[in-house]
PDB file of C-alpha atoms in Angstrom:
ATOM      1  CA  MET A   1     -31.764 160.261  10.785  1.00  0.00           C
ATOM      2  CA  ALA A   2     -29.316 162.980  11.758  1.00  0.00           C
ATOM      3  CA  ALA A   3     -26.961 162.211  14.605  1.00  0.00           C
ATOM      4  CA  GLU A   4     -28.210 163.408  17.958  1.00  0.00           C
ATOM      5  CA  ALA A   5     -26.593 166.686  18.987  1.00  0.00           C
ATOM      6  CA  ARG A   6     -24.113 166.408  21.826  1.00  0.00           C
ATOM      7  CA  SER A   7     -24.970 168.142  25.066  1.00  0.00           C
ATOM      8  CA  PRO A   8     -22.973 171.211  26.154  1.00  0.00           C
ATOM      9  CA  ARG A   9     -21.490 169.085  28.932  1.00  0.00           C
ATOM     10  CA  ALA A  10     -20.312 166.446  26.439  1.00  0.00           C
ATOM     11  CA  ARG A  11     -18.811 169.112  24.179  1.00  0.00           C
ATOM     12  CA  TYR A  12     -17.037 170.682  27.155  1.00  0.00           C
ATOM     13  CA  ARG A  13     -15.602 167.322  28.174  1.00  0.00           C
ATOM     14  CA  GLU A  14     -14.431 166.603  24.626  1.00  0.00           C
ATOM     15  CA  GLN A  15     -12.830 170.038  24.387  1.00  0.00           C
ATOM     16  CA  ASN A  16     -10.955 169.555  27.670  1.00  0.00           C
ATOM     17  CA  ARG A  17      -9.742 166.114  26.637  1.00  0.00           C
ATOM     18  CA  ALA A  18      -8.449 167.583  23.379  1.00  0.00           C
ATOM     19  CA  GLU A  19      -6.647 170.373  25.255  1.00  0.00           C
ATOM     20  CA  ILE A  20      -5.064 167.872  27.641  1.00  0.00           C
ATOM     21  CA  LYS A  21      -3.826 165.766  24.740  1.00  0.00           C
ATOM     22  CA  ALA A  22      -2.470 168.853  22.983  1.00  0.00           C
ATOM     23  CA  ALA A  23      -0.574 169.828  26.139  1.00  0.00           C
ATOM     24  CA  ALA A  24       0.819 166.302  26.459  1.00  0.00           C
ATOM     25  CA  LEU A  25       1.964 166.349  22.830  1.00  0.00           C
ATOM     26  CA  GLN A  26       3.781 169.615  23.482  1.00  0.00           C
ATOM     27  CA  GLN A  27       5.569 168.039  26.436  1.00  0.00           C
ATOM     28  CA  LEU A  28       6.360 165.017  24.296  1.00  0.00           C
ATOM     29  CA  ALA A  29       7.872 167.225  21.589  1.00  0.00           C
ATOM     30  CA  GLU A  30       9.955 169.143  24.123  1.00  0.00           C
ATOM     31  CA  GLY A  31      11.308 166.306  26.235  1.00  0.00           C
ATOM     32  CA  GLY A  32      10.192 162.911  25.020  1.00  0.00           C
ATOM     33  CA  ILE A  33       7.862 160.460  26.661  1.00  0.00           C
ATOM     34  CA  GLN A  34       9.453 160.869  30.086  1.00  0.00           C
ATOM     35  CA  ALA A  35       8.474 164.556  30.067  1.00  0.00           C
ATOM     36  CA  VAL A  36       4.724 163.898  29.936  1.00  0.00           C
ATOM     37  CA  ALA A  37       3.432 164.905  33.396  1.00  0.00           C
ATOM     38  CA  LEU A  38      -0.220 165.215  34.346  1.00  0.00           C
ATOM     39  CA  THR A  39       0.477 167.546  37.266  1.00  0.00           C
ATOM     40  CA  ARG A  40       2.174 170.058  34.988  1.00  0.00           C
ATOM     41  CA  ILE A  41      -0.623 169.799  32.443  1.00  0.00           C
ATOM     42  CA  ALA A  42      -3.199 170.433  35.170  1.00  0.00           C
ATOM     43  CA  LYS A  43      -1.271 173.480  36.387  1.00  0.00           C
ATOM     44  CA  ASP A  44      -0.929 174.932  32.878  1.00  0.00           C
ATOM     45  CA  MET A  45      -4.662 174.470  32.262  1.00  0.00           C
ATOM     46  CA  GLY A  46      -5.699 175.881  35.615  1.00  0.00           C
ATOM     47  CA  LEU A  47      -7.129 172.567  36.783  1.00  0.00           C
ATOM     48  CA  SER A  48      -6.607 170.729  40.023  1.00  0.00           C
ATOM     49  CA  GLY A  49      -4.926 167.345  39.926  1.00  0.00           C
ATOM     50  CA  PRO A  50      -8.112 165.475  40.847  1.00  0.00           C
ATOM     51  CA  ALA A  51     -10.039 167.383  38.169  1.00  0.00           C
ATOM     52  CA  LEU A  52      -7.672 166.134  35.487  1.00  0.00           C
ATOM     53  CA  TYR A  53      -8.384 162.552  36.471  1.00  0.00           C
ATOM     54  CA  ARG A  54     -12.000 163.036  35.452  1.00  0.00           C
ATOM     55  CA  TYR A  55     -10.762 163.041  31.866  1.00  0.00           C
ATOM     56  CA  PHE A  56      -7.962 160.459  32.001  1.00  0.00           C
ATOM     57  CA  ALA A  57      -7.470 157.725  34.583  1.00  0.00           C
ATOM     58  CA  GLY A  58      -3.736 158.393  34.720  1.00  0.00           C
ATOM     59  CA  ARG A  59      -0.650 159.008  32.611  1.00  0.00           C
ATOM     60  CA  ASP A  60      -0.829 155.555  31.031  1.00  0.00           C
ATOM     61  CA  ASP A  61      -4.408 156.218  29.959  1.00  0.00           C
ATOM     62  CA  LEU A  62      -3.358 159.521  28.407  1.00  0.00           C
ATOM     63  CA  LEU A  63      -0.364 157.935  26.658  1.00  0.00           C
ATOM     64  CA  SER A  64      -2.631 155.224  25.265  1.00  0.00           C
ATOM     65  CA  GLU A  65      -4.842 157.872  23.695  1.00  0.00           C
ATOM     66  CA  LEU A  66      -1.826 159.600  22.165  1.00  0.00           C
ATOM     67  CA  ILE A  67      -0.561 156.291  20.799  1.00  0.00           C
ATOM     68  CA  ARG A  68      -3.958 155.483  19.280  1.00  0.00           C
ATOM     69  CA  ASP A  69      -4.090 158.899  17.636  1.00  0.00           C
ATOM     70  CA  ALA A  70      -0.549 158.556  16.256  1.00  0.00           C
ATOM     71  CA  TYR A  71      -1.195 155.140  14.737  1.00  0.00           C
ATOM     72  CA  ASP A  72      -4.473 156.353  13.248  1.00  0.00           C
ATOM     73  CA  GLU A  73      -2.837 159.368  11.622  1.00  0.00           C
ATOM     74  CA  ALA A  74       0.067 157.305  10.281  1.00  0.00           C
ATOM     75  CA  ALA A  75      -2.430 154.845   8.822  1.00  0.00           C
ATOM     76  CA  GLN A  76      -4.433 157.683   7.311  1.00  0.00           C
ATOM     77  CA  ALA A  77      -1.318 159.058   5.584  1.00  0.00           C
ATOM     78  CA  VAL A  78      -0.513 155.641   4.106  1.00  0.00           C
ATOM     79  CA  GLU A  79      -4.115 154.953   3.098  1.00  0.00           C
ATOM     80  CA  GLN A  80      -4.324 158.306   1.320  1.00  0.00           C
ATOM     81  CA  ALA A  81      -1.227 157.363  -0.663  1.00  0.00           C
ATOM     82  CA  ALA A  82      -2.814 154.011  -1.503  1.00  0.00           C
ATOM     83  CA  ALA A  83      -5.861 155.820  -2.896  1.00  0.00           C
ATOM     84  CA  THR A  84      -3.851 157.745  -5.499  1.00  0.00           C
ATOM     85  CA  PRO A  85      -4.226 156.772  -9.191  1.00  0.00           C
ATOM     86  CA  ASP A  86      -2.589 153.452 -10.025  1.00  0.00           C
ATOM     87  CA  GLY A  87       0.846 153.751 -11.592  1.00  0.00           C
ATOM     88  CA  GLY A  88       1.803 150.137 -11.096  1.00  0.00           C
ATOM     89  CA  ALA A  89       2.976 148.091  -8.126  1.00  0.00           C
ATOM     90  CA  ARG A  90       6.417 149.665  -7.880  1.00  0.00           C
ATOM     91  CA  ALA A  91       5.010 153.193  -7.967  1.00  0.00           C
ATOM     92  CA  ALA A  92       2.509 152.184  -5.293  1.00  0.00           C
ATOM     93  CA  LEU A  93       5.271 150.914  -3.007  1.00  0.00           C
ATOM     94  CA  HIS A  94       7.192 154.163  -3.386  1.00  0.00           C
ATOM     95  CA  ALA A  95       4.054 156.190  -2.637  1.00  0.00           C
ATOM     96  CA  LEU A  96       3.297 154.181   0.516  1.00  0.00           C
ATOM     97  CA  ALA A  97       6.863 154.351   1.813  1.00  0.00           C
ATOM     98  CA  ASP A  98       7.165 158.050   1.050  1.00  0.00           C
ATOM     99  CA  ALA A  99       3.890 158.781   2.847  1.00  0.00           C
ATOM    100  CA  TYR A 100       5.065 156.974   5.967  1.00  0.00           C
ATOM    101  CA  LEU A 101       8.431 158.741   5.916  1.00  0.00           C
ATOM    102  CA  GLY A 102       6.750 162.093   5.374  1.00  0.00           C
ATOM    103  CA  TRP A 103       4.410 161.614   8.312  1.00  0.00           C
ATOM    104  CA  ALA A 104       7.240 160.569  10.639  1.00  0.00           C
ATOM    105  CA  VAL A 105       9.570 163.416   9.671  1.00  0.00           C
ATOM    106  CA  ALA A 106       6.782 165.981  10.081  1.00  0.00           C
ATOM    107  CA  GLN A 107       5.945 164.680  13.573  1.00  0.00           C
ATOM    108  CA  PRO A 108       9.051 162.969  14.941  1.00  0.00           C
ATOM    109  CA  HIS A 109       7.853 163.044  18.548  1.00  0.00           C
ATOM    110  CA  ARG A 110       4.719 161.109  17.611  1.00  0.00           C
ATOM    111  CA  TYR A 111       6.685 158.601  15.550  1.00  0.00           C
ATOM    112  CA  LEU A 112       9.063 157.998  18.451  1.00  0.00           C
ATOM    113  CA  LEU A 113       6.087 157.588  20.770  1.00  0.00           C
ATOM    114  CA  ILE A 114       4.928 154.527  18.824  1.00  0.00           C
ATOM    115  CA  GLN A 115       8.247 153.202  17.514  1.00  0.00           C
ATOM    116  CA  GLY A 116      10.847 154.465  19.968  1.00  0.00           C
ATOM    117  CA  THR A 117      12.131 153.031  23.246  1.00  0.00           C
ATOM    118  CA  PRO A 118       9.203 151.665  25.306  1.00  0.00           C
ATOM    119  CA  LEU A 119       8.404 153.379  28.585  1.00  0.00           C
ATOM    120  CA  PRO A 120       9.332 151.055  31.483  1.00  0.00           C
ATOM    121  CA  GLY A 121       6.233 149.600  33.095  1.00  0.00           C
ATOM    122  CA  TYR A 122       3.857 150.806  30.411  1.00  0.00           C
ATOM    123  CA  GLU A 123       1.834 148.276  28.428  1.00  0.00           C
ATOM    124  CA  ALA A 124      -0.067 149.485  25.375  1.00  0.00           C
ATOM    125  CA  PRO A 125      -3.707 148.359  25.122  1.00  0.00           C
ATOM    126  CA  PRO A 126      -4.468 145.463  22.727  1.00  0.00           C
ATOM    127  CA  ASP A 127      -6.327 147.630  20.216  1.00  0.00           C
ATOM    128  CA  THR A 128      -3.117 149.451  19.304  1.00  0.00           C
ATOM    129  CA  LEU A 129      -1.987 146.313  17.449  1.00  0.00           C
ATOM    130  CA  LEU A 130      -4.905 146.654  15.038  1.00  0.00           C
ATOM    131  CA  ARG A 131      -4.072 150.308  14.521  1.00  0.00           C
ATOM    132  CA  ALA A 132      -0.413 149.488  13.870  1.00  0.00           C
ATOM    133  CA  ARG A 133      -1.417 146.912  11.280  1.00  0.00           C
ATOM    134  CA  ALA A 134      -3.618 149.466   9.542  1.00  0.00           C
ATOM    135  CA  ALA A 135      -0.502 151.532   8.778  1.00  0.00           C
ATOM    136  CA  THR A 136       1.083 148.636   6.894  1.00  0.00           C
ATOM    137  CA  GLY A 137      -2.059 146.975   5.525  1.00  0.00           C
ATOM    138  CA  PRO A 138      -1.911 148.673   2.092  1.00  0.00           C
ATOM    139  CA  PHE A 139       1.480 147.050   1.500  1.00  0.00           C
ATOM    140  CA  LEU A 140      -0.177 143.619   1.634  1.00  0.00           C
ATOM    141  CA  LYS A 141      -2.233 144.291  -1.459  1.00  0.00           C
ATOM    142  CA  VAL A 142       0.824 145.356  -3.460  1.00  0.00           C
ATOM    143  CA  PHE A 143       3.025 142.430  -2.481  1.00  0.00           C
ATOM    144  CA  ALA A 144       0.242 139.876  -3.021  1.00  0.00           C
ATOM    145  CA  ALA A 145       0.998 140.077  -6.749  1.00  0.00           C
ATOM    146  CA  GLY A 146       4.732 139.555  -6.276  1.00  0.00           C
ATOM    147  CA  VAL A 147       6.953 136.663  -7.267  1.00  0.00           C
ATOM    148  CA  PRO A 148       9.638 136.381  -4.580  1.00  0.00           C
ATOM    149  CA  ALA A 149      13.244 135.592  -5.330  1.00  0.00           C
ATOM    150  CA  GLU A 150      14.523 132.185  -4.266  1.00  0.00           C
ATOM    151  CA  ALA A 151      16.471 133.721  -1.367  1.00  0.00           C
ATOM    152  CA  LEU A 152      13.186 134.975   0.104  1.00  0.00           C
ATOM    153  CA  ARG A 153      11.475 131.581   0.130  1.00  0.00           C
ATOM    154  CA  PRO A 154      12.338 130.826   3.793  1.00  0.00           C
ATOM    155  CA  VAL A 155      10.712 134.117   4.829  1.00  0.00           C
ATOM    156  CA  VAL A 156       7.652 133.351   2.720  1.00  0.00           C
ATOM    157  CA  ALA A 157       7.381 129.896   4.304  1.00  0.00           C
ATOM    158  CA  GLU A 158       7.491 131.324   7.830  1.00  0.00           C
ATOM    159  CA  MET A 159       4.907 133.957   6.969  1.00  0.00           C
ATOM    160  CA  ALA A 160       2.652 131.293   5.448  1.00  0.00           C
ATOM    161  CA  ALA A 161       2.857 129.282   8.674  1.00  0.00           C
ATOM    162  CA  TRP A 162       2.153 132.412  10.717  1.00  0.00           C
ATOM    163  CA  VAL A 163      -1.053 133.308   8.873  1.00  0.00           C
ATOM    164  CA  ARG A 164      -2.357 129.740   9.171  1.00  0.00           C
ATOM    165  CA  LYS A 165      -1.733 129.799  12.909  1.00  0.00           C
ATOM    166  CA  GLU A 166      -2.920 133.304  13.881  1.00  0.00           C
ATOM    167  CA  GLU A 167      -6.541 134.228  13.252  1.00  0.00           C
ATOM    168  CA  GLY A 168      -5.846 137.926  13.713  1.00  0.00           C
ATOM    169  CA  VAL A 169      -3.186 137.841  11.007  1.00  0.00           C
ATOM    170  CA  ALA A 170      -5.570 135.997   8.684  1.00  0.00           C
ATOM    171  CA  ASP A 171      -8.213 138.676   9.276  1.00  0.00           C
ATOM    172  CA  TRP A 172      -5.688 141.430   8.587  1.00  0.00           C
ATOM    173  CA  LEU A 173      -4.588 139.768   5.361  1.00  0.00           C
ATOM    174  CA  ALA A 174      -8.165 139.171   4.189  1.00  0.00           C
ATOM    175  CA  GLN A 175      -9.150 142.772   4.918  1.00  0.00           C
ATOM    176  CA  TYR A 176      -6.583 144.171   2.488  1.00  0.00           C
ATOM    177  CA  THR A 177      -6.235 141.399  -0.090  1.00  0.00           C
ATOM    178  CA  GLY A 178      -9.202 139.037   0.139  1.00  0.00           C
ATOM    179  CA  LEU A 179      -6.740 136.149   0.396  1.00  0.00           C
ATOM    180  CA  ALA A 180      -7.332 133.089   2.553  1.00  0.00           C
ATOM    181  CA  PRO A 181      -4.539 131.671   4.763  1.00  0.00           C
ATOM    182  CA  GLN A 182      -4.073 128.660   2.493  1.00  0.00           C
ATOM    183  CA  ASP A 183      -3.610 130.755  -0.657  1.00  0.00           C
ATOM    184  CA  GLU A 184      -0.067 130.639  -2.017  1.00  0.00           C
ATOM    185  CA  ALA A 185       0.044 134.440  -2.250  1.00  0.00           C
ATOM    186  CA  ALA A 186      -0.725 134.823   1.473  1.00  0.00           C
ATOM    187  CA  GLY A 187       2.839 134.113   2.580  1.00  0.00           C
ATOM    188  CA  VAL A 188       4.190 136.257  -0.258  1.00  0.00           C
ATOM    189  CA  ALA A 189       2.070 139.261   0.721  1.00  0.00           C
ATOM    190  CA  LEU A 190       3.088 139.003   4.361  1.00  0.00           C
ATOM    191  CA  ALA A 191       6.766 138.450   3.582  1.00  0.00           C
ATOM    192  CA  GLY A 192       6.914 141.544   1.399  1.00  0.00           C
ATOM    193  CA  THR A 193       5.050 143.648   3.930  1.00  0.00           C
ATOM    194  CA  VAL A 194       7.216 142.589   6.868  1.00  0.00           C
ATOM    195  CA  LEU A 195      10.370 143.198   4.838  1.00  0.00           C
ATOM    196  CA  ALA A 196       9.095 146.623   3.770  1.00  0.00           C
ATOM    197  CA  TRP A 197       8.144 147.509   7.342  1.00  0.00           C
ATOM    198  CA  SER A 198      11.571 146.445   8.596  1.00  0.00           C
ATOM    199  CA  GLN A 199      13.338 148.638   6.047  1.00  0.00           C
ATOM    200  CA  LEU A 200      10.976 151.534   6.664  1.00  0.00           C
ATOM    201  CA  HIS A 201      11.394 151.340  10.410  1.00  0.00           C
ATOM    202  CA  GLY A 202      15.176 151.257  10.151  1.00  0.00           C
ATOM    203  CA  THR A 203      15.524 154.184   7.752  1.00  0.00           C
ATOM    204  CA  VAL A 204      12.803 156.319   9.316  1.00  0.00           C
ATOM    205  CA  SER A 205      14.078 155.756  12.859  1.00  0.00           C
ATOM    206  CA  LEU A 206      17.610 156.748  11.893  1.00  0.00           C
ATOM    207  CA  GLU A 207      16.322 159.860  10.122  1.00  0.00           C
ATOM    208  CA  VAL A 208      13.978 160.938  12.909  1.00  0.00           C
ATOM    209  CA  SER A 209      16.607 160.422  15.602  1.00  0.00           C
ATOM    210  CA  GLY A 210      19.107 162.566  13.669  1.00  0.00           C
ATOM    211  CA  GLN A 211      21.573 159.779  12.875  1.00  0.00           C
ATOM    212  CA  TYR A 212      21.775 160.824   9.208  1.00  0.00           C
ATOM    213  CA  ALA A 213      22.348 164.505   9.983  1.00  0.00           C
ATOM    214  CA  ARG A 214      26.125 164.481   9.364  1.00  0.00           C
ATOM    215  CA  MET A 215      26.052 162.063   6.468  1.00  0.00           C
ATOM    216  CA  GLY A 216      26.029 162.884   2.780  1.00  0.00           C
ATOM    217  CA  HIS A 217      22.674 161.450   1.768  1.00  0.00           C
ATOM    218  CA  ARG A 218      18.985 162.136   2.244  1.00  0.00           C
ATOM    219  CA  ALA A 219      16.746 159.573   3.910  1.00  0.00           C
ATOM    220  CA  ARG A 220      14.350 159.712   0.965  1.00  0.00           C
ATOM    221  CA  THR A 221      17.155 158.848  -1.483  1.00  0.00           C
ATOM    222  CA  LEU A 222      18.154 155.856   0.608  1.00  0.00           C
ATOM    223  CA  LEU A 223      14.559 154.710   1.030  1.00  0.00           C
ATOM    224  CA  THR A 224      13.923 154.975  -2.712  1.00  0.00           C
ATOM    225  CA  ALA A 225      16.866 152.669  -3.374  1.00  0.00           C
ATOM    226  CA  GLN A 226      15.679 150.230  -0.697  1.00  0.00           C
ATOM    227  CA  ILE A 227      12.160 150.078  -2.096  1.00  0.00           C
ATOM    228  CA  ASP A 228      13.464 149.581  -5.643  1.00  0.00           C
ATOM    229  CA  THR A 229      15.664 146.724  -4.450  1.00  0.00           C
ATOM    230  CA  LEU A 230      12.739 145.162  -2.597  1.00  0.00           C
ATOM    231  CA  ALA A 231      10.483 145.560  -5.637  1.00  0.00           C
ATOM    232  CA  ASP A 232      13.120 143.851  -7.782  1.00  0.00           C
ATOM    233  CA  SER A 233      13.244 140.914  -5.381  1.00  0.00           C
ATOM    234  CA  PHE A 234       9.465 140.437  -5.805  1.00  0.00           C
ATOM    235  CA  GLN A 235       9.463 141.137  -9.559  1.00  0.00           C
ATOM    236  CA  LEU A 236       7.213 144.159  -9.102  1.00  0.00           C
TER     237      LEU A 236
END
């Protein structure tokens, strides 16, 4: 059965919510998270302050929607890279990392919204954790086939303990790999993914914040070397 058509009122509400989010993203791009102001958005849209609160309960509610959208789009970029034809585990890692870097560089204000300095007093809703994990989930499948170097064994052991303790982590792992917490590859997959995320976050954050601007290398060149080194350490 075809989905029931939305009423004109519902479409109008959805359109206004989209316009409010677009205005907030513009403010975010111009001045960072501190620049997002509902009163200014209402003025620019020709709405009264109280009218704006019919669409979002407050600034935190609006920021939460922007954060959800950013995580979802980052995850979509990574998942699209994961869906490309298989060229081996190492090629897959490079594709995933490059997709994440590309998304962040194209939309630095949205990357900094989810990975930058937290806004004092703001607490992201619990569902953003699941969205954040979706952006790194495809890495789990790649690293599950790895054989970690001896120096990485302590990390693998801690990750193995983590997945046995946390049901949410076990669900995340199973979703992307089909592994159970007690499987030997569970700790390996998590260790590789956390290490990859740590390197990604460091390189991408420095690139997006302009720290590499006066240096003689490109972020992509550095990230390629980092991913190759990580792949070597897992025999991928």
